[in-house]
Coordinates of C-alpha atoms in Angstrom, one line a residue:
Chain A
M1032 CA 150.5 89.0 93.5
T1033 CA 149.5 86.4 91.0
D1034 CA 151.1 86.4 87.5
W1035 CA 147.9 87.0 85.7
L1036 CA 147.5 90.3 87.5
P1037 CA 150.5 92.6 87.4
P1038 CA 151.1 94.4 90.8
E1039 CA 150.4 97.8 89.3
A1040 CA 147.1 96.5 88.1
A1041 CA 146.2 95.1 91.6
T1042 CA 147.1 98.4 93.2
A1043 CA 145.0 100.3 90.7
L1044 CA 142.0 98.0 91.3
A1045 CA 142.3 98.4 95.1
L1046 CA 142.7 102.1 94.8
S1047 CA 139.7 102.4 92.5
L1048 CA 137.5 100.4 94.9
R1049 CA 138.6 102.6 97.8
V1050 CA 138.2 105.8 95.9
S1051 CA 134.7 104.9 94.6
L1052 CA 133.5 103.6 97.9
V1053 CA 134.6 106.7 99.8
A1054 CA 133.3 109.0 97.1
T1055 CA 129.9 107.3 97.1
L1056 CA 129.5 107.0 100.9
V1057 CA 130.6 110.6 101.6
S1058 CA 128.4 112.1 98.9
L1059 CA 125.4 110.0 99.8
P1060 CA 124.0 112.1 102.7
L1061 CA 124.7 115.3 100.8
G1062 CA 123.0 113.8 97.7
V1063 CA 119.9 112.9 99.7
F1064 CA 119.7 116.4 101.2
V1065 CA 120.1 118.1 97.8
A1066 CA 117.6 115.8 96.2
Y1067 CA 115.1 116.5 98.9
A1068 CA 115.6 120.2 98.6
L1069 CA 115.2 120.1 94.9
A1070 CA 112.2 117.8 95.0
R1071 CA 110.3 119.4 97.9
W1072 CA 111.3 123.0 98.5
R1073 CA 110.8 126.1 96.5
F1074 CA 113.4 128.6 97.2
P1075 CA 115.3 131.4 95.3
G1076 CA 118.2 129.8 93.5
H1077 CA 116.4 126.5 93.0
G1078 CA 117.2 126.5 89.3
L1079 CA 120.8 127.6 90.0
L1080 CA 121.3 124.7 92.4
N1081 CA 119.8 122.3 90.0
G1082 CA 122.1 123.5 87.2
L1083 CA 125.1 123.4 89.4
V1084 CA 124.4 119.8 90.4
H1085 CA 124.0 118.8 86.8
L1086 CA 127.0 120.7 85.5
P1087 CA 129.5 117.8 85.8
L1088 CA 127.2 115.7 83.6
I1089 CA 127.2 118.2 80.8
L1090 CA 130.7 119.8 81.0
P1091 CA 133.6 118.0 79.4
P1092 CA 135.2 116.0 82.3
V1093 CA 138.5 117.7 81.6
V1094 CA 136.9 121.0 82.3
T1095 CA 135.4 119.8 85.6
G1096 CA 138.8 118.5 86.6
Y1097 CA 140.4 121.8 85.7
I1098 CA 137.8 123.7 87.8
L1099 CA 138.5 121.3 90.7
L1100 CA 142.2 122.0 90.3
L1101 CA 141.6 125.8 90.4
T1102 CA 139.4 125.5 93.5
F1103 CA 140.9 122.6 95.4
G1104 CA 144.5 122.6 94.2
R1105 CA 147.2 123.7 96.6
Q1106 CA 146.9 127.2 95.1
G1107 CA 143.1 127.1 94.7
W1108 CA 140.9 129.4 96.8
I1109 CA 139.5 126.5 98.9
G1110 CA 142.6 124.3 98.6
A1111 CA 144.9 127.0 99.9
T1112 CA 142.8 127.5 102.9
L1113 CA 142.6 123.8 103.7
W1114 CA 146.4 123.5 103.4
D1115 CA 147.1 126.6 105.5
W1116 CA 144.7 125.8 108.3
F1117 CA 144.6 122.0 108.4
G1118 CA 147.7 121.0 106.4
F1119 CA 145.3 118.9 104.2
T1120 CA 145.3 118.8 100.5
F1121 CA 143.4 116.9 97.7
A1122 CA 146.2 117.6 95.2
F1123 CA 147.8 114.5 93.8
R1124 CA 146.3 112.3 96.6
W1125 CA 143.8 109.5 96.5
T1126 CA 141.4 111.8 98.3
G1127 CA 141.6 114.1 95.3
A1128 CA 140.6 111.2 93.1
A1129 CA 137.7 110.5 95.4
L1130 CA 136.6 114.1 95.3
A1131 CA 136.8 114.1 91.5
A1132 CA 134.8 110.8 91.3
G1133 CA 132.3 112.1 93.8
V1134 CA 131.7 115.3 91.9
M1135 CA 131.3 113.5 88.6
A1136 CA 128.9 110.9 90.1
F1137 CA 126.9 113.5 92.0
P1138 CA 124.3 114.3 89.3
L1139 CA 123.5 110.6 88.8
L1140 CA 123.1 110.1 92.6
V1141 CA 120.9 113.2 93.0
R1142 CA 118.7 112.4 90.0
A1143 CA 117.9 108.8 91.2
I1144 CA 117.1 109.9 94.7
R1145 CA 115.1 112.9 93.6
L1146 CA 112.9 110.7 91.4
A1147 CA 112.3 108.4 94.4
I1148 CA 111.4 111.4 96.6
E1149 CA 109.0 112.8 94.0
A1150 CA 107.3 109.4 93.9
V1151 CA 106.5 109.6 97.7
D1152 CA 103.1 111.0 98.3
P1153 CA 103.4 114.1 100.5
K1154 CA 100.0 113.1 101.9
L1155 CA 101.7 110.3 103.8
E1156 CA 104.1 112.8 105.3
E1157 CA 101.2 115.0 106.3
A1158 CA 99.5 112.0 107.9
A1159 CA 102.7 111.3 109.9
S1160 CA 102.8 114.9 111.1
T1161 CA 99.2 114.7 112.4
L1162 CA 100.3 111.6 114.3
G1163 CA 102.8 113.7 116.2
A1164 CA 106.0 113.3 114.1
S1165 CA 108.2 116.4 113.6
R1166 CA 109.7 117.1 110.2
P1167 CA 113.0 115.2 110.9
K1168 CA 111.0 112.3 112.4
V1169 CA 108.7 112.2 109.4
F1170 CA 111.7 112.0 107.1
A1171 CA 113.4 109.3 109.2
T1172 CA 110.3 107.1 109.6
V1173 CA 108.3 107.6 106.4
T1174 CA 110.2 109.3 103.6
L1175 CA 113.6 107.6 104.0
P1176 CA 112.2 104.0 104.2
L1177 CA 110.0 104.7 101.1
I1178 CA 112.9 106.1 99.0
L1179 CA 115.4 103.5 100.0
P1180 CA 115.3 101.6 96.7
G1181 CA 115.9 104.9 94.9
V1182 CA 118.8 105.7 97.3
I1183 CA 120.4 102.3 96.7
A1184 CA 120.0 102.6 92.9
G1185 CA 121.5 106.1 93.0
A1186 CA 124.4 104.9 95.2
V1187 CA 125.2 102.0 92.9
L1188 CA 125.0 104.2 89.8
A1189 CA 127.3 106.7 91.5
F1190 CA 129.7 103.9 92.5
A1191 CA 129.8 102.6 88.9
K1192 CA 130.4 106.1 87.6
A1193 CA 133.2 106.7 90.1
M1194 CA 134.9 103.4 89.1
G1195 CA 134.9 104.6 85.5
E1196 CA 135.8 108.3 86.0
F1197 CA 138.8 109.3 83.9
G1198 CA 138.9 112.8 82.6
A1199 CA 138.4 114.8 85.7
T1200 CA 140.6 112.6 87.8
I1201 CA 143.6 112.7 85.4
T1202 CA 143.2 116.5 85.1
F1203 CA 142.9 117.1 88.8
V1204 CA 145.3 114.6 90.4
A1205 CA 147.2 113.2 87.5
N1206 CA 148.1 109.5 87.1
I1207 CA 150.5 108.5 89.9
P1208 CA 150.7 104.7 90.4
G1209 CA 149.7 103.8 94.0
Q1210 CA 148.5 107.3 94.7
T1211 CA 146.0 108.5 92.0
Q1212 CA 146.2 105.8 89.4
T1213 CA 142.7 104.3 89.3
L1214 CA 141.5 101.5 87.0
P1215 CA 140.7 103.6 84.0
T1216 CA 143.9 105.6 84.2
A1217 CA 145.9 102.4 84.7
I1218 CA 144.3 100.9 81.6
Y1219 CA 145.2 104.1 79.7
S1220 CA 148.8 103.8 81.0
F1221 CA 149.2 100.2 80.1
L1222 CA 148.0 101.0 76.6
Q1223 CA 150.7 103.6 76.2
V1224 CA 153.6 101.1 76.8
P1225 CA 154.6 98.3 74.4
G1226 CA 153.4 94.9 75.6
G1227 CA 151.0 96.4 78.1
D1228 CA 147.8 95.4 76.2
R1229 CA 147.6 92.1 78.1
A1230 CA 147.5 93.8 81.5
A1231 CA 145.1 96.3 80.0
L1232 CA 142.8 93.5 78.9
V1233 CA 142.8 92.0 82.3
L1234 CA 141.8 95.3 83.9
V1235 CA 139.1 95.8 81.3
L1236 CA 137.7 92.4 82.2
I1237 CA 137.8 93.3 85.9
S1238 CA 136.1 96.6 85.2
V1239 CA 133.3 94.8 83.4
A1240 CA 133.0 92.2 86.2
V1241 CA 132.9 94.9 89.0
A1242 CA 130.2 96.8 87.1
M1243 CA 128.1 93.8 86.5
L1244 CA 128.4 92.7 90.1
A1245 CA 127.5 96.1 91.4
L1246 CA 124.4 96.2 89.1
A1247 CA 123.3 92.8 90.2
L1248 CA 123.8 93.6 93.9
S1249 CA 121.7 96.8 93.5
E1250 CA 119.0 95.0 91.6
W1251 CA 118.8 92.4 94.4
L1252 CA 118.8 95.0 97.2
S1253 CA 116.2 97.2 95.5
R1254 CA 113.9 94.4 94.9
R1255 CA 114.2 93.2 98.5
V1256 CA 113.5 96.7 99.8
A1257 CA 110.7 97.3 97.4
R1258 CA 109.0 94.0 98.4
R1259 CA 109.4 95.0 102.0
I1260 CA 107.8 98.4 101.4
A1261 CA 105.0 97.3 99.1
G1262 CA 104.0 94.5 101.5
Chain B
M201 CA 84.4 120.7 124.8
T202 CA 84.4 123.9 122.8
L203 CA 86.1 124.4 119.5
E204 CA 86.5 127.9 118.2
I205 CA 87.3 128.2 114.5
R206 CA 87.8 131.6 112.9
I207 CA 89.5 131.4 109.6
A208 CA 89.9 133.8 106.7
H209 CA 91.8 132.6 103.6
R210 CA 91.8 133.7 100.0
F211 CA 92.1 131.0 97.4
A212 CA 92.6 131.6 93.7
D213 CA 88.9 131.3 93.0
F214 CA 87.0 131.9 96.3
R215 CA 87.3 133.2 99.7
L216 CA 87.0 131.1 102.8
E217 CA 85.6 132.9 105.8
V218 CA 84.1 131.1 108.8
D219 CA 83.6 131.9 112.4
L220 CA 82.3 129.0 114.5
A221 CA 82.0 128.0 118.1
L222 CA 81.3 124.2 118.1
P223 CA 80.0 122.1 121.0
G224 CA 81.1 118.5 121.6
G225 CA 79.7 115.5 119.9
L226 CA 79.9 114.9 116.2
T227 CA 79.8 118.0 114.1
C228 CA 79.2 117.5 110.4
L229 CA 80.6 120.0 108.0
F230 CA 78.3 119.6 105.1
G231 CA 78.6 121.2 101.7
R232 CA 79.2 120.6 98.0
S233 CA 82.7 119.6 96.9
G234 CA 84.8 122.7 96.5
S235 CA 82.8 124.6 99.2
G236 CA 85.8 124.7 101.5
K237 CA 85.0 122.0 104.0
T238 CA 88.3 120.1 103.7
S239 CA 90.2 123.4 103.9
I240 CA 88.5 124.1 107.3
V241 CA 89.6 120.7 108.7
N242 CA 93.1 121.1 107.2
A243 CA 93.4 124.5 108.9
V244 CA 92.3 122.9 112.2
A245 CA 94.9 120.2 111.7
G246 CA 97.6 122.7 110.7
L247 CA 98.1 121.3 107.2
L248 CA 96.8 124.5 105.8
R249 CA 98.1 127.8 107.0
P250 CA 95.2 130.3 106.4
D251 CA 95.9 134.1 105.9
A252 CA 94.2 134.6 109.3
A253 CA 93.2 131.9 111.8
R254 CA 92.2 131.6 115.4
I255 CA 91.6 128.0 116.4
V256 CA 91.1 127.3 120.1
L257 CA 90.3 123.9 121.5
D258 CA 89.2 124.0 125.2
G259 CA 91.1 127.1 125.9
V260 CA 94.3 125.9 124.1
A261 CA 95.3 128.0 121.1
L262 CA 96.2 125.7 118.2
H263 CA 96.7 128.2 115.4
D264 CA 100.4 128.9 116.1
L265 CA 101.4 125.2 116.7
P266 CA 102.8 123.0 114.0
P267 CA 100.7 120.0 113.0
H268 CA 102.6 117.5 115.1
K269 CA 102.0 119.5 118.3
R270 CA 98.3 119.9 117.9
E271 CA 97.2 116.5 119.3
I272 CA 94.5 116.2 116.7
G273 CA 93.7 112.9 115.0
Y274 CA 93.0 113.0 111.3
V275 CA 91.2 110.3 109.3
F276 CA 91.7 111.1 105.6
Q277 CA 89.4 110.1 102.8
D278 CA 92.2 108.0 101.3
A279 CA 93.3 106.3 104.6
R280 CA 97.0 107.2 104.0
L281 CA 98.3 104.2 105.8
F282 CA 102.1 103.8 105.7
P283 CA 102.7 101.2 103.0
H284 CA 106.1 100.1 104.4
L285 CA 104.7 99.2 107.8
T286 CA 102.4 96.4 109.0
V287 CA 98.9 97.2 110.3
A288 CA 100.2 96.8 113.9
R289 CA 103.1 99.2 113.3
N290 CA 100.8 101.7 111.6
L291 CA 98.6 101.5 114.7
T292 CA 101.4 102.1 117.1
Y293 CA 103.2 104.7 115.0
A294 CA 102.2 107.7 117.1
A295 CA 103.2 105.9 120.4
R296 CA 106.6 104.9 118.9
I297 CA 107.3 108.4 117.6
R298 CA 106.8 109.7 121.2
G299 CA 108.7 106.8 122.7
Q300 CA 105.6 105.6 124.6
R301 CA 103.8 102.3 125.0
P302 CA 100.7 102.1 122.8
D303 CA 98.1 102.3 125.6
G304 CA 94.7 100.9 124.8
L305 CA 95.8 99.1 121.7
D306 CA 93.8 96.0 122.6
R307 CA 90.7 98.0 123.3
I308 CA 90.9 99.9 120.0
V309 CA 91.7 96.8 118.0
E310 CA 88.6 95.1 119.5
L311 CA 86.4 98.2 119.0
L312 CA 87.3 98.3 115.3
G313 CA 87.4 94.6 114.7
I314 CA 90.9 94.6 113.2
G315 CA 92.5 91.9 115.4
G316 CA 93.0 89.6 112.4
L317 CA 94.8 92.2 110.3
L318 CA 97.7 93.1 112.6
D319 CA 100.4 91.4 110.7
R320 CA 99.2 92.4 107.2
R321 CA 100.5 95.2 105.0
P322 CA 98.1 98.0 104.0
G323 CA 98.5 97.0 100.3
T324 CA 96.6 93.7 101.1
L325 CA 93.6 95.3 102.9
S326 CA 90.2 96.1 101.4
G327 CA 89.1 99.7 101.4
G328 CA 86.9 99.2 104.5
E329 CA 89.6 97.5 106.4
R330 CA 92.1 100.2 105.5
Q331 CA 89.7 102.9 106.7
R332 CA 89.1 101.1 110.0
V333 CA 92.9 100.8 110.6
A334 CA 93.2 104.5 109.8
I335 CA 90.6 105.3 112.4
G336 CA 92.4 103.1 114.9
R337 CA 95.8 104.8 114.1
A338 CA 94.3 108.2 114.7
L339 CA 92.6 107.2 117.9
L340 CA 95.8 105.6 119.3
A341 CA 97.6 109.0 118.9
K342 CA 95.3 110.0 121.9
P343 CA 93.9 113.0 120.2
R344 CA 91.8 115.7 121.9
L345 CA 89.8 116.1 118.7
L346 CA 89.2 113.8 115.8
L347 CA 88.9 115.1 112.2
M348 CA 87.3 112.9 109.6
D349 CA 87.4 114.1 106.0
E350 CA 84.8 112.1 104.1
P351 CA 86.1 108.8 105.5
L352 CA 83.5 106.8 103.6
A353 CA 83.4 108.6 100.3
A354 CA 85.7 106.2 98.6
L355 CA 83.8 103.1 99.7
D356 CA 80.9 101.2 98.3
D357 CA 77.6 100.9 100.2
A358 CA 78.5 97.6 101.8
R359 CA 81.8 98.9 103.1
K360 CA 80.1 102.1 104.3
A361 CA 77.6 100.0 106.3
E362 CA 80.6 98.1 107.7
I363 CA 82.2 101.3 109.1
L364 CA 79.2 103.5 110.1
P365 CA 78.5 101.5 113.4
Y366 CA 82.1 102.0 114.5
I367 CA 81.8 105.8 114.0
E368 CA 78.6 105.8 116.0
T369 CA 80.2 103.9 118.8
L370 CA 83.0 106.5 118.8
R371 CA 80.5 109.3 119.0
D372 CA 78.4 107.7 121.7
E373 CA 81.0 105.9 123.9
T374 CA 84.3 107.7 123.8
G375 CA 83.1 111.3 124.3
L376 CA 85.8 112.3 121.8
P377 CA 84.7 115.4 119.8
I378 CA 84.6 114.7 116.1
L379 CA 84.6 117.1 113.2
Y380 CA 83.3 115.2 110.2
V381 CA 83.3 116.4 106.6
S382 CA 80.7 114.9 104.3
H383 CA 78.6 115.7 101.3
S384 CA 76.2 112.8 101.9
V385 CA 72.9 113.7 103.5
S386 CA 72.2 110.2 104.7
E387 CA 75.6 110.1 106.4
V388 CA 75.0 113.4 108.0
A389 CA 71.5 112.4 109.1
R390 CA 72.8 109.3 110.7
L391 CA 75.9 110.6 112.4
A392 CA 75.6 114.3 113.2
T393 CA 74.7 115.9 116.5
T394 CA 75.5 119.4 115.1
I395 CA 75.5 120.4 111.5
V396 CA 77.4 123.2 109.8
L397 CA 76.3 124.0 106.2
I398 CA 79.1 125.4 104.2
E399 CA 78.4 127.2 100.9
A400 CA 81.2 128.8 98.8
G401 CA 83.5 129.2 101.8
Q402 CA 80.8 130.7 104.1
V403 CA 78.7 129.2 106.9
A404 CA 75.2 129.0 105.4
A405 CA 73.6 127.4 108.5
F406 CA 74.7 126.0 111.8
G407 CA 72.7 124.3 114.6
P408 CA 71.7 121.0 116.2
A409 CA 71.2 118.2 113.6
A410 CA 67.5 117.6 114.2
Q411 CA 66.8 121.3 113.8
I412 CA 68.8 121.8 110.6
L413 CA 67.5 118.6 109.0
S414 CA 63.8 119.5 109.7
D415 CA 64.1 123.1 108.7
P416 CA 62.7 123.5 105.2
G417 CA 65.1 126.4 104.4
T418 CA 68.3 124.6 105.3
A419 CA 66.9 121.2 104.0
A420 CA 66.5 122.9 100.6
L421 CA 70.2 124.0 100.8
M422 CA 71.3 120.4 101.5
G423 CA 69.5 119.2 98.4
L424 CA 65.8 118.6 97.9
R425 CA 66.1 115.1 96.7
D426 CA 67.8 114.1 99.9
A427 CA 65.8 116.3 102.3
G428 CA 64.5 114.5 105.3
A429 CA 64.1 114.8 109.0
V430 CA 65.5 112.7 111.8
L431 CA 63.4 111.4 114.6
T432 CA 64.7 110.0 117.9
A433 CA 63.0 106.7 118.6
R434 CA 63.2 103.9 121.1
I435 CA 62.6 100.2 120.6
V436 CA 59.6 99.2 122.6
A437 CA 58.7 95.8 121.2
Q438 CA 59.8 93.1 118.8
E439 CA 56.5 91.8 117.4
G440 CA 55.6 88.3 116.3
D441 CA 55.3 89.1 112.6
G442 CA 58.9 90.4 112.2
L443 CA 58.1 94.0 112.8
T444 CA 59.8 96.2 115.4
R445 CA 57.7 98.7 117.3
L446 CA 59.4 102.0 117.9
E447 CA 58.2 104.9 120.0
T448 CA 58.7 108.5 119.0
A449 CA 57.5 111.7 120.5
A450 CA 55.1 111.8 117.5
G451 CA 53.6 108.4 118.1
P452 CA 54.4 104.7 117.4
L453 CA 56.3 103.5 114.2
W454 CA 56.5 100.0 112.9
L455 CA 59.7 99.0 111.0
P456 CA 60.8 95.7 109.5
H457 CA 63.0 94.0 112.1
V458 CA 65.5 96.4 113.7
A459 CA 68.1 94.7 115.7
G460 CA 68.5 95.9 119.3
E461 CA 67.2 95.2 122.8
I462 CA 64.1 96.8 124.1
G463 CA 64.7 100.4 125.3
R464 CA 67.6 101.0 122.8
A465 CA 67.6 104.6 121.5
L466 CA 67.7 105.0 117.7
R467 CA 67.5 107.7 115.2
V468 CA 65.2 107.3 112.3
R469 CA 65.4 109.2 109.1
I470 CA 62.4 110.0 107.0
A471 CA 63.0 111.4 103.6
A472 CA 60.7 114.3 102.7
Q473 CA 59.7 112.7 99.4
D474 CA 58.5 109.6 101.2
V475 CA 55.9 111.5 103.3
I476 CA 52.4 111.8 101.9
L477 CA 50.0 114.3 103.5
S478 CA 46.3 113.7 104.1
R479 CA 43.7 116.0 105.6
G480 CA 41.6 113.2 107.1
R481 CA 42.8 110.0 108.7
P482 CA 43.3 107.8 105.6
E483 CA 41.5 104.4 105.6
G484 CA 42.3 101.3 103.6
L485 CA 45.9 102.1 103.0
S486 CA 48.7 99.6 103.1
A487 CA 51.0 102.1 104.9
L488 CA 51.6 101.1 108.5
N489 CA 52.9 104.4 109.8
I490 CA 50.5 107.2 109.9
L491 CA 51.2 110.1 112.3
P492 CA 49.0 113.0 113.2
A493 CA 50.7 116.3 112.7
T494 CA 50.3 120.0 112.4
V495 CA 51.7 122.1 109.5
A496 CA 54.3 124.4 111.0
T497 CA 55.7 126.2 107.9
L498 CA 55.7 126.0 104.2
H499 CA 58.8 126.6 102.1
D500 CA 58.4 127.4 98.4
G501 CA 61.3 126.4 96.4
Q502 CA 62.1 127.0 92.8
G503 CA 60.2 124.5 90.7
P504 CA 56.9 122.8 91.3
G505 CA 57.6 121.6 94.9
V506 CA 56.8 122.8 98.3
L507 CA 58.6 121.7 101.5
V508 CA 56.3 121.4 104.4
R509 CA 57.6 121.3 108.0
L510 CA 55.3 119.2 110.2
D511 CA 55.1 119.5 114.0
L512 CA 54.6 116.2 115.6
G513 CA 54.5 117.4 119.2
G514 CA 58.0 118.7 119.6
E515 CA 59.6 116.6 116.9
F516 CA 59.6 117.7 113.3
L517 CA 59.2 116.0 109.9
L518 CA 59.6 117.3 106.4
A519 CA 57.3 116.5 103.6
R520 CA 57.8 117.3 100.0
V521 CA 54.6 117.9 98.0
T522 CA 53.8 119.6 94.8
R523 CA 52.5 123.2 94.8
R524 CA 49.3 121.9 93.2
S525 CA 48.7 119.4 96.0
A526 CA 49.5 122.1 98.6
Q527 CA 46.8 124.3 97.1
A528 CA 44.3 121.4 96.7
L529 CA 44.7 120.5 100.4
D530 CA 44.7 124.2 101.3
L531 CA 47.9 123.7 103.4
A532 CA 48.6 126.5 105.8
P533 CA 50.5 126.8 109.1
G534 CA 48.3 125.5 112.0
L535 CA 46.4 123.0 109.8
A536 CA 46.0 119.5 111.3
V537 CA 47.0 116.7 108.8
H538 CA 48.1 113.1 108.8
A539 CA 51.5 112.2 107.6
V540 CA 51.6 108.9 105.8
L541 CA 55.1 107.3 105.8
K542 CA 55.7 104.8 103.1
S543 CA 57.2 102.1 105.2
V544 CA 60.1 101.6 102.7
A545 CA 61.0 105.2 103.5
V546 CA 62.4 104.2 106.9
A547 CA 65.5 102.6 105.4
Q548 CA 67.5 100.3 107.5
A549 CA 70.7 102.0 106.6
D550 CA 69.5 105.2 108.0
V551 CA 68.6 103.7 111.3
G552 CA 71.4 104.2 113.8
A553 CA 72.2 104.5 117.4
G554 CA 70.8 107.8 118.7
T555 CA 72.5 110.2 121.0
T556 CA 70.9 110.2 124.4

């Protein structure tokens, strides 16, 4: 690579982008579903689900990482099953970093989408049903287009959170260059070695640039969608 | 068409209990706000699941079907157009959901006069335009029954006047049964072929519009200030001085110009408080319309007024007089009187296409 960007830094950046993108895209459908359930349905365990979703926001990230390790680690109750049945593991892999990032970003994703869903007038959905649309069709043709700006905003927020995720990641999958060393953990590593602060600074600047870029992109997308929806 | 509606539902503050068998045409559910009218149409549409319901449209039981399978069009008070779709795509929504071609789009667009709006977004439409698009959208879903929940309530008088003719055309030309919720007597008088009076969740009266409107008992329930009967009339001549001559079963009426060709059927509404009674044929009055009549019944209300039902040879008028006048004139059933209609009483807005 170029000399202004050390190879470890380039690897960390690429890994971070991949981890964050995968975390965001995989959690998006689940996030929309959970947000819809929380916004529109009343069911036993509503409060519990709401609390569970928000837990990563309130818990120390290290605790979330440790819980992930206990559940999804090779010895964890889900992790062990995944390993025994499918030979798949999150432990010390980039997929584990993506899982940690996804879990940490999930509350932000759900909150943004839930707000958007709550802003949609259920009367419009009723109107669609009188016009012959079943529940899934109402969602696809009325609700989803109307909440799209909120979904985009939530996704960008989640992506940014995933890019910056540190505590849960390092606890769950450690800090292995090329495997689980994301941007923040790479910065942390560079700061631990003498003479590493220049590389750290470059990575810091890249972090800022990526965050700003994502924000600008989401603003632009949301505004476009909003204009299309408002007419 | 027959529509059977049997609903029982307990709300927090009142109980809805109706049992109706409705004929075709335009049936008005009339009542105060909060009387349960909207709950009834919502139950028919499937948007409200009552504690007990039996809703049968032409032999098809609807009460167990989800809303999207009931084939019922619903025009809401607040239009509820989809803000993210153009007018054209709002109109064709039902067809696209079913994967069909929107049959009859051109005809409906022409019927409602919304051809110029097709590429616009709902956000840029006026209230009246929005409501016309909502009517078109409901019609293009090919419903077997059309529900209209106070479709004009949110509009000003000019916008109302803009939409009323379209609803009359629907009633008279499409043969689509319509269930229409309203709390406006003038709307009901103009549109209804059948009237259902709803009071506190119960049916207070039910029958053909002309009968309910000219019955002093039910008229009092609909509100004394707005009480008034509806006559069926026919245009017989456009006269030189700008007046239109109408023929009714009770005799001729002259109105300031009413548009329409000779022979066109109309309904004319005459408010009870605009009818003056006279025992002899009055002379030297500026009123043009004086009809001979017989007192059919007297209805004492609370307060100083009396509602008098007049028989004009098969058609009925209502007159509202004070109890003092009723005594002075010695009004009693069977008495021959003359009904003087203040010509302003026959308001243009209340003259609409009649059902024939």
